[in-house]
């Protein structure tokens, strides 16, 4: 671990996308979602017409890279959470997309499976929140067949895009 990775994008955006933790690339560049998963996420956003420079702010639950890219522990999530909550307050987004189970656990405090919760709008503290599959999951299961994670995520992000640009 070299540095803190706080966020990237437009701090005034209506859409906040929250990931898990920085990986090796993110640690090097000091920005979230710039490695393989980030590139896939950017492509998906482009495909549904979301401008990832102008209309999104990206951050992670965990602000520094866990050793060997392991999943953050509950203790680590709890230690980093006050910073995440402060960051949400400052960005003040209308919509939040939680990518994967760590972000889901940190913000929604549920242990549900992603497959059960993804794609639904959940209201919390005056914001609309959607859980989607983590892009690293799509890298592991890259099938583009209908009803597989990739297409489902595209559908979820289309839903996000229509809300975001209907303002
Ligand atoms: N890069 C990030 O910044 N966050 C993730 O969750 C995965 C990759």
PDB file of C-alpha atoms and ligand atoms in Angstrom:
ATOM      1  CA  UNK A   1       0.000   0.000   0.000  1.00  0.00           C
ATOM      2  CA  UNK A   2       1.427   3.296  -1.088  1.00  0.00           C
ATOM      3  CA  UNK A   3      -1.231   5.908  -0.765  1.00  0.00           C
ATOM      4  CA  UNK A   4      -4.730   6.981   0.068  1.00  0.00           C
ATOM      5  CA  UNK A   5      -7.143   6.782  -2.826  1.00  0.00           C
ATOM      6  CA  UNK A   6      -9.935   9.251  -2.181  1.00  0.00           C
ATOM      7  CA  UNK A   7     -11.955   9.764  -5.350  1.00  0.00           C
ATOM      8  CA  UNK A   8     -12.105  10.893  -8.964  1.00  0.00           C
ATOM      9  CA  UNK A   9     -14.595  12.636 -11.216  1.00  0.00           C
ATOM     10  CA  UNK A  10     -16.945  15.531 -10.640  1.00  0.00           C
ATOM     11  CA  UNK A  11     -17.445  16.230  -6.929  1.00  0.00           C
ATOM     12  CA  UNK A  12     -20.704  18.023  -7.804  1.00  0.00           C
ATOM     13  CA  UNK A  13     -22.123  15.047  -9.753  1.00  0.00           C
ATOM     14  CA  UNK A  14     -25.640  13.729  -9.098  1.00  0.00           C
ATOM     15  CA  UNK A  15     -24.301  10.182  -9.322  1.00  0.00           C
ATOM     16  CA  UNK A  16     -21.826   8.613  -6.909  1.00  0.00           C
ATOM     17  CA  UNK A  17     -20.408   5.172  -7.695  1.00  0.00           C
ATOM     18  CA  UNK A  18     -18.905   3.358  -4.738  1.00  0.00           C
ATOM     19  CA  UNK A  19     -16.456   0.480  -5.156  1.00  0.00           C
ATOM     20  CA  UNK A  20     -14.733  -1.797  -2.690  1.00  0.00           C
ATOM     21  CA  UNK A  21     -11.081  -0.783  -2.327  1.00  0.00           C
ATOM     22  CA  UNK A  22      -8.163   0.324  -4.511  1.00  0.00           C
ATOM     23  CA  UNK A  23      -6.269  -2.360  -6.422  1.00  0.00           C
ATOM     24  CA  UNK A  24      -2.670  -2.173  -7.650  1.00  0.00           C
ATOM     25  CA  UNK A  25      -3.353   0.331 -10.476  1.00  0.00           C
ATOM     26  CA  UNK A  26      -5.462   2.539  -8.238  1.00  0.00           C
ATOM     27  CA  UNK A  27      -2.719   2.502  -5.626  1.00  0.00           C
ATOM     28  CA  UNK A  28      -0.175   3.580  -8.247  1.00  0.00           C
ATOM     29  CA  UNK A  29      -2.295   6.345  -9.753  1.00  0.00           C
ATOM     30  CA  UNK A  30      -4.023   7.455  -6.563  1.00  0.00           C
ATOM     31  CA  UNK A  31      -7.461   7.278  -8.252  1.00  0.00           C
ATOM     32  CA  UNK A  32     -10.321   4.790  -7.881  1.00  0.00           C
ATOM     33  CA  UNK A  33     -11.440   2.519 -10.691  1.00  0.00           C
ATOM     34  CA  UNK A  34      -8.576   3.054 -13.133  1.00  0.00           C
ATOM     35  CA  UNK A  35      -7.442  -0.609 -13.466  1.00  0.00           C
ATOM     36  CA  UNK A  36      -9.066  -3.489 -15.368  1.00  0.00           C
ATOM     37  CA  UNK A  37     -12.360  -3.293 -13.448  1.00  0.00           C
ATOM     38  CA  UNK A  38     -12.426   0.470 -13.866  1.00  0.00           C
ATOM     39  CA  UNK A  39     -11.924   0.219 -17.607  1.00  0.00           C
ATOM     40  CA  UNK A  40     -14.795  -2.237 -17.884  1.00  0.00           C
ATOM     41  CA  UNK A  41     -16.974   0.014 -15.725  1.00  0.00           C
ATOM     42  CA  UNK A  42     -16.111   3.038 -17.882  1.00  0.00           C
ATOM     43  CA  UNK A  43     -17.039   1.086 -21.024  1.00  0.00           C
ATOM     44  CA  UNK A  44     -20.375   0.075 -19.518  1.00  0.00           C
ATOM     45  CA  UNK A  45     -21.095   3.665 -18.507  1.00  0.00           C
ATOM     46  CA  UNK A  46     -20.220   4.884 -21.996  1.00  0.00           C
ATOM     47  CA  UNK A  47     -22.483   2.247 -23.508  1.00  0.00           C
ATOM     48  CA  UNK A  48     -25.491   3.527 -21.549  1.00  0.00           C
ATOM     49  CA  UNK A  49     -24.640   7.160 -22.281  1.00  0.00           C
ATOM     50  CA  UNK A  50     -23.306   8.197 -18.867  1.00  0.00           C
ATOM     51  CA  UNK A  51     -20.477  10.715 -19.129  1.00  0.00           C
ATOM     52  CA  UNK A  52     -18.036   9.406 -16.530  1.00  0.00           C
ATOM     53  CA  UNK A  53     -15.999  12.618 -16.393  1.00  0.00           C
ATOM     54  CA  UNK A  54     -18.836  15.110 -16.160  1.00  0.00           C
ATOM     55  CA  UNK A  55     -21.657  13.267 -14.425  1.00  0.00           C
ATOM     56  CA  UNK A  56     -20.079  10.807 -11.966  1.00  0.00           C
ATOM     57  CA  UNK A  57     -17.917  10.846  -8.868  1.00  0.00           C
ATOM     58  CA  UNK A  58     -16.150   7.577  -7.968  1.00  0.00           C
ATOM     59  CA  UNK A  59     -14.892   6.466  -4.577  1.00  0.00           C
ATOM     60  CA  UNK A  60     -14.347   3.281  -2.577  1.00  0.00           C
ATOM     61  CA  UNK A  61     -15.448   2.062   0.829  1.00  0.00           C
ATOM     62  CA  UNK A  62     -11.816   1.405   1.753  1.00  0.00           C
ATOM     63  CA  UNK A  63      -9.376   4.212   1.027  1.00  0.00           C
ATOM     64  CA  UNK A  64      -6.146   2.199   0.816  1.00  0.00           C
ATOM     65  CA  UNK A  65      -5.213  -1.074  -0.845  1.00  0.00           C
ATOM     66  CA  UNK A  66      -5.715  -4.181   1.305  1.00  0.00           C
ATOM     67  CA  UNK A  67      -2.662  -6.483   1.357  1.00  0.00           C
ATOM     68  CA  UNK A  68      -2.642  -8.873  -1.634  1.00  0.00           C
ATOM     69  CA  UNK A  69      -5.963  -7.433  -2.825  1.00  0.00           C
ATOM     70  CA  UNK A  70      -7.861  -9.460  -0.245  1.00  0.00           C
ATOM     71  CA  UNK A  71     -11.451  -8.587   0.592  1.00  0.00           C
ATOM     72  CA  UNK A  72     -11.683  -5.923   3.309  1.00  0.00           C
ATOM     73  CA  UNK A  73     -12.630  -7.231   6.738  1.00  0.00           C
ATOM     74  CA  UNK A  74     -15.705  -6.012   8.613  1.00  0.00           C
ATOM     75  CA  UNK A  75     -13.370  -4.257  11.037  1.00  0.00           C
ATOM     76  CA  UNK A  76     -11.699  -2.371   8.164  1.00  0.00           C
ATOM     77  CA  UNK A  77     -15.075  -1.432   6.693  1.00  0.00           C
ATOM     78  CA  UNK A  78     -16.139  -0.018  10.057  1.00  0.00           C
ATOM     79  CA  UNK A  79     -12.888   1.936  10.429  1.00  0.00           C
ATOM     80  CA  UNK A  80     -13.217   3.535   6.977  1.00  0.00           C
ATOM     81  CA  UNK A  81     -16.969   4.078   7.066  1.00  0.00           C
ATOM     82  CA  UNK A  82     -17.022   7.499   8.792  1.00  0.00           C
ATOM     83  CA  UNK A  83     -14.859   8.885   5.947  1.00  0.00           C
ATOM     84  CA  UNK A  84     -17.159   7.344   3.367  1.00  0.00           C
ATOM     85  CA  UNK A  85     -20.240   8.817   5.035  1.00  0.00           C
ATOM     86  CA  UNK A  86     -18.564  12.224   5.172  1.00  0.00           C
ATOM     87  CA  UNK A  87     -17.647  11.920   1.505  1.00  0.00           C
ATOM     88  CA  UNK A  88     -21.274  11.100   0.601  1.00  0.00           C
ATOM     89  CA  UNK A  89     -22.398  14.167   2.553  1.00  0.00           C
ATOM     90  CA  UNK A  90     -19.919  16.410   0.736  1.00  0.00           C
ATOM     91  CA  UNK A  91     -20.673  15.132  -2.773  1.00  0.00           C
ATOM     92  CA  UNK A  92     -24.380  15.081  -1.886  1.00  0.00           C
ATOM     93  CA  UNK A  93     -25.474  12.886  -4.830  1.00  0.00           C
ATOM     94  CA  UNK A  94     -29.106  12.159  -5.708  1.00  0.00           C
ATOM     95  CA  UNK A  95     -28.175   8.646  -6.828  1.00  0.00           C
ATOM     96  CA  UNK A  96     -25.678   6.131  -5.501  1.00  0.00           C
ATOM     97  CA  UNK A  97     -24.578   2.964  -7.272  1.00  0.00           C
ATOM     98  CA  UNK A  98     -23.002   0.358  -5.012  1.00  0.00           C
ATOM     99  CA  UNK A  99     -20.740  -2.017  -6.918  1.00  0.00           C
ATOM    100  CA  UNK A 100     -20.464  -5.381  -5.211  1.00  0.00           C
ATOM    101  CA  UNK A 101     -20.970  -6.781  -1.758  1.00  0.00           C
ATOM    102  CA  UNK A 102     -18.522  -4.657   0.259  1.00  0.00           C
ATOM    103  CA  UNK A 103     -20.210  -1.403  -0.796  1.00  0.00           C
ATOM    104  CA  UNK A 104     -23.636  -2.990  -0.305  1.00  0.00           C
ATOM    105  CA  UNK A 105     -22.709  -4.170   3.189  1.00  0.00           C
ATOM    106  CA  UNK A 106     -21.172  -0.837   4.176  1.00  0.00           C
ATOM    107  CA  UNK A 107     -24.071   1.359   3.049  1.00  0.00           C
ATOM    108  CA  UNK A 108     -27.186  -0.802   3.254  1.00  0.00           C
ATOM    109  CA  UNK A 109     -26.015  -2.941   6.177  1.00  0.00           C
ATOM    110  CA  UNK A 110     -27.579  -6.057   4.694  1.00  0.00           C
ATOM    111  CA  UNK A 111     -26.143  -9.490   4.076  1.00  0.00           C
ATOM    112  CA  UNK A 112     -28.408 -10.252   1.127  1.00  0.00           C
ATOM    113  CA  UNK A 113     -26.911 -11.634  -2.062  1.00  0.00           C
ATOM    114  CA  UNK A 114     -26.236  -9.211  -4.893  1.00  0.00           C
ATOM    115  CA  UNK A 115     -28.426 -11.294  -7.211  1.00  0.00           C
ATOM    116  CA  UNK A 116     -31.422 -10.628  -4.935  1.00  0.00           C
ATOM    117  CA  UNK A 117     -30.899  -6.906  -4.502  1.00  0.00           C
ATOM    118  CA  UNK A 118     -29.330  -5.716  -7.766  1.00  0.00           C
ATOM    119  CA  UNK A 119     -31.282  -3.511 -10.094  1.00  0.00           C
ATOM    120  CA  UNK A 120     -33.773  -2.243  -7.482  1.00  0.00           C
ATOM    121  CA  UNK A 121     -33.916   1.382  -6.359  1.00  0.00           C
ATOM    122  CA  UNK A 122     -33.698   1.576  -2.582  1.00  0.00           C
ATOM    123  CA  UNK A 123     -34.370   4.846  -0.821  1.00  0.00           C
ATOM    124  CA  UNK A 124     -32.133   5.772   2.092  1.00  0.00           C
ATOM    125  CA  UNK A 125     -31.505   9.125   3.764  1.00  0.00           C
ATOM    126  CA  UNK A 126     -33.168  10.964   0.873  1.00  0.00           C
ATOM    127  CA  UNK A 127     -31.011   9.326  -1.801  1.00  0.00           C
ATOM    128  CA  UNK A 128     -31.846   6.617  -4.317  1.00  0.00           C
ATOM    129  CA  UNK A 129     -29.469   3.710  -4.187  1.00  0.00           C
ATOM    130  CA  UNK A 130     -28.900   0.799  -6.552  1.00  0.00           C
ATOM    131  CA  UNK A 131     -26.685  -2.242  -6.078  1.00  0.00           C
ATOM    132  CA  UNK A 132     -25.022  -3.734  -9.166  1.00  0.00           C
ATOM    133  CA  UNK A 133     -22.571  -6.587  -9.701  1.00  0.00           C
ATOM    134  CA  UNK A 134     -18.947  -5.624  -9.120  1.00  0.00           C
ATOM    135  CA  UNK A 135     -17.135  -5.216 -12.466  1.00  0.00           C
ATOM    136  CA  UNK A 136     -14.501  -7.755 -11.358  1.00  0.00           C
ATOM    137  CA  UNK A 137     -17.338 -10.315 -11.234  1.00  0.00           C
ATOM    138  CA  UNK A 138     -18.144  -9.485 -14.864  1.00  0.00           C
ATOM    139  CA  UNK A 139     -14.483  -9.986 -15.729  1.00  0.00           C
ATOM    140  CA  UNK A 140     -14.665 -13.449 -14.172  1.00  0.00           C
ATOM    141  CA  UNK A 141     -17.990 -14.270 -15.864  1.00  0.00           C
ATOM    142  CA  UNK A 142     -17.734 -12.404 -19.154  1.00  0.00           C
ATOM    143  CA  UNK A 143     -20.589 -14.137 -21.029  1.00  0.00           C
ATOM    144  CA  UNK A 144     -22.649 -11.559 -22.936  1.00  0.00           C
ATOM    145  CA  UNK A 145     -25.708 -13.808 -23.106  1.00  0.00           C
ATOM    146  CA  UNK A 146     -29.045 -12.412 -22.065  1.00  0.00           C
ATOM    147  CA  UNK A 147     -29.766 -12.709 -18.296  1.00  0.00           C
ATOM    148  CA  UNK A 148     -26.101 -13.249 -17.463  1.00  0.00           C
ATOM    149  CA  UNK A 149     -24.343 -10.728 -15.148  1.00  0.00           C
ATOM    150  CA  UNK A 150     -22.919  -8.568 -17.973  1.00  0.00           C
ATOM    151  CA  UNK A 151     -26.286  -7.942 -19.670  1.00  0.00           C
ATOM    152  CA  UNK A 152     -28.060  -7.555 -16.327  1.00  0.00           C
ATOM    153  CA  UNK A 153     -25.547  -4.905 -15.290  1.00  0.00           C
ATOM    154  CA  UNK A 154     -25.974  -3.089 -18.578  1.00  0.00           C
ATOM    155  CA  UNK A 155     -29.729  -3.093 -17.987  1.00  0.00           C
ATOM    156  CA  UNK A 156     -29.241  -1.765 -14.420  1.00  0.00           C
ATOM    157  CA  UNK A 157     -26.982   1.020 -15.660  1.00  0.00           C
ATOM    158  CA  UNK A 158     -29.486   1.919 -18.397  1.00  0.00           C
ATOM    159  CA  UNK A 159     -31.997   2.381 -15.591  1.00  0.00           C
ATOM    160  CA  UNK A 160     -29.500   4.632 -13.755  1.00  0.00           C
ATOM    161  CA  UNK A 161     -28.834   6.608 -16.933  1.00  0.00           C
ATOM    162  CA  UNK A 162     -32.531   7.296 -17.558  1.00  0.00           C
ATOM    163  CA  UNK A 163     -32.980   8.580 -14.000  1.00  0.00           C
ATOM    164  CA  UNK A 164     -29.838  10.693 -14.129  1.00  0.00           C
ATOM    165  CA  UNK A 165     -30.654  12.414 -17.394  1.00  0.00           C
ATOM    166  CA  UNK A 166     -34.383  12.783 -16.737  1.00  0.00           C
ATOM    167  CA  UNK A 167     -33.645  15.441 -14.108  1.00  0.00           C
TER     168      UNK A 167
HETATM  169  N1  LIG B   1     -10.854  -0.438  -8.276  1.00  0.00           N
HETATM  170  C1  LIG B   1     -11.442   0.341  -7.370  1.00  0.00           C
HETATM  171  O1  LIG B   1     -11.098   1.498  -7.216  1.00  0.00           O
HETATM  172  N2  LIG B   1     -12.428  -0.184  -6.644  1.00  0.00           N
HETATM  173  C2  LIG B   1     -12.850  -1.422  -6.788  1.00  0.00           C
HETATM  174  O2  LIG B   1     -13.768  -1.826  -6.096  1.00  0.00           O
HETATM  175  C3  LIG B   1     -12.199  -2.225  -7.743  1.00  0.00           C
HETATM  176  C4  LIG B   1     -11.206  -1.709  -8.480  1.00  0.00           C
END
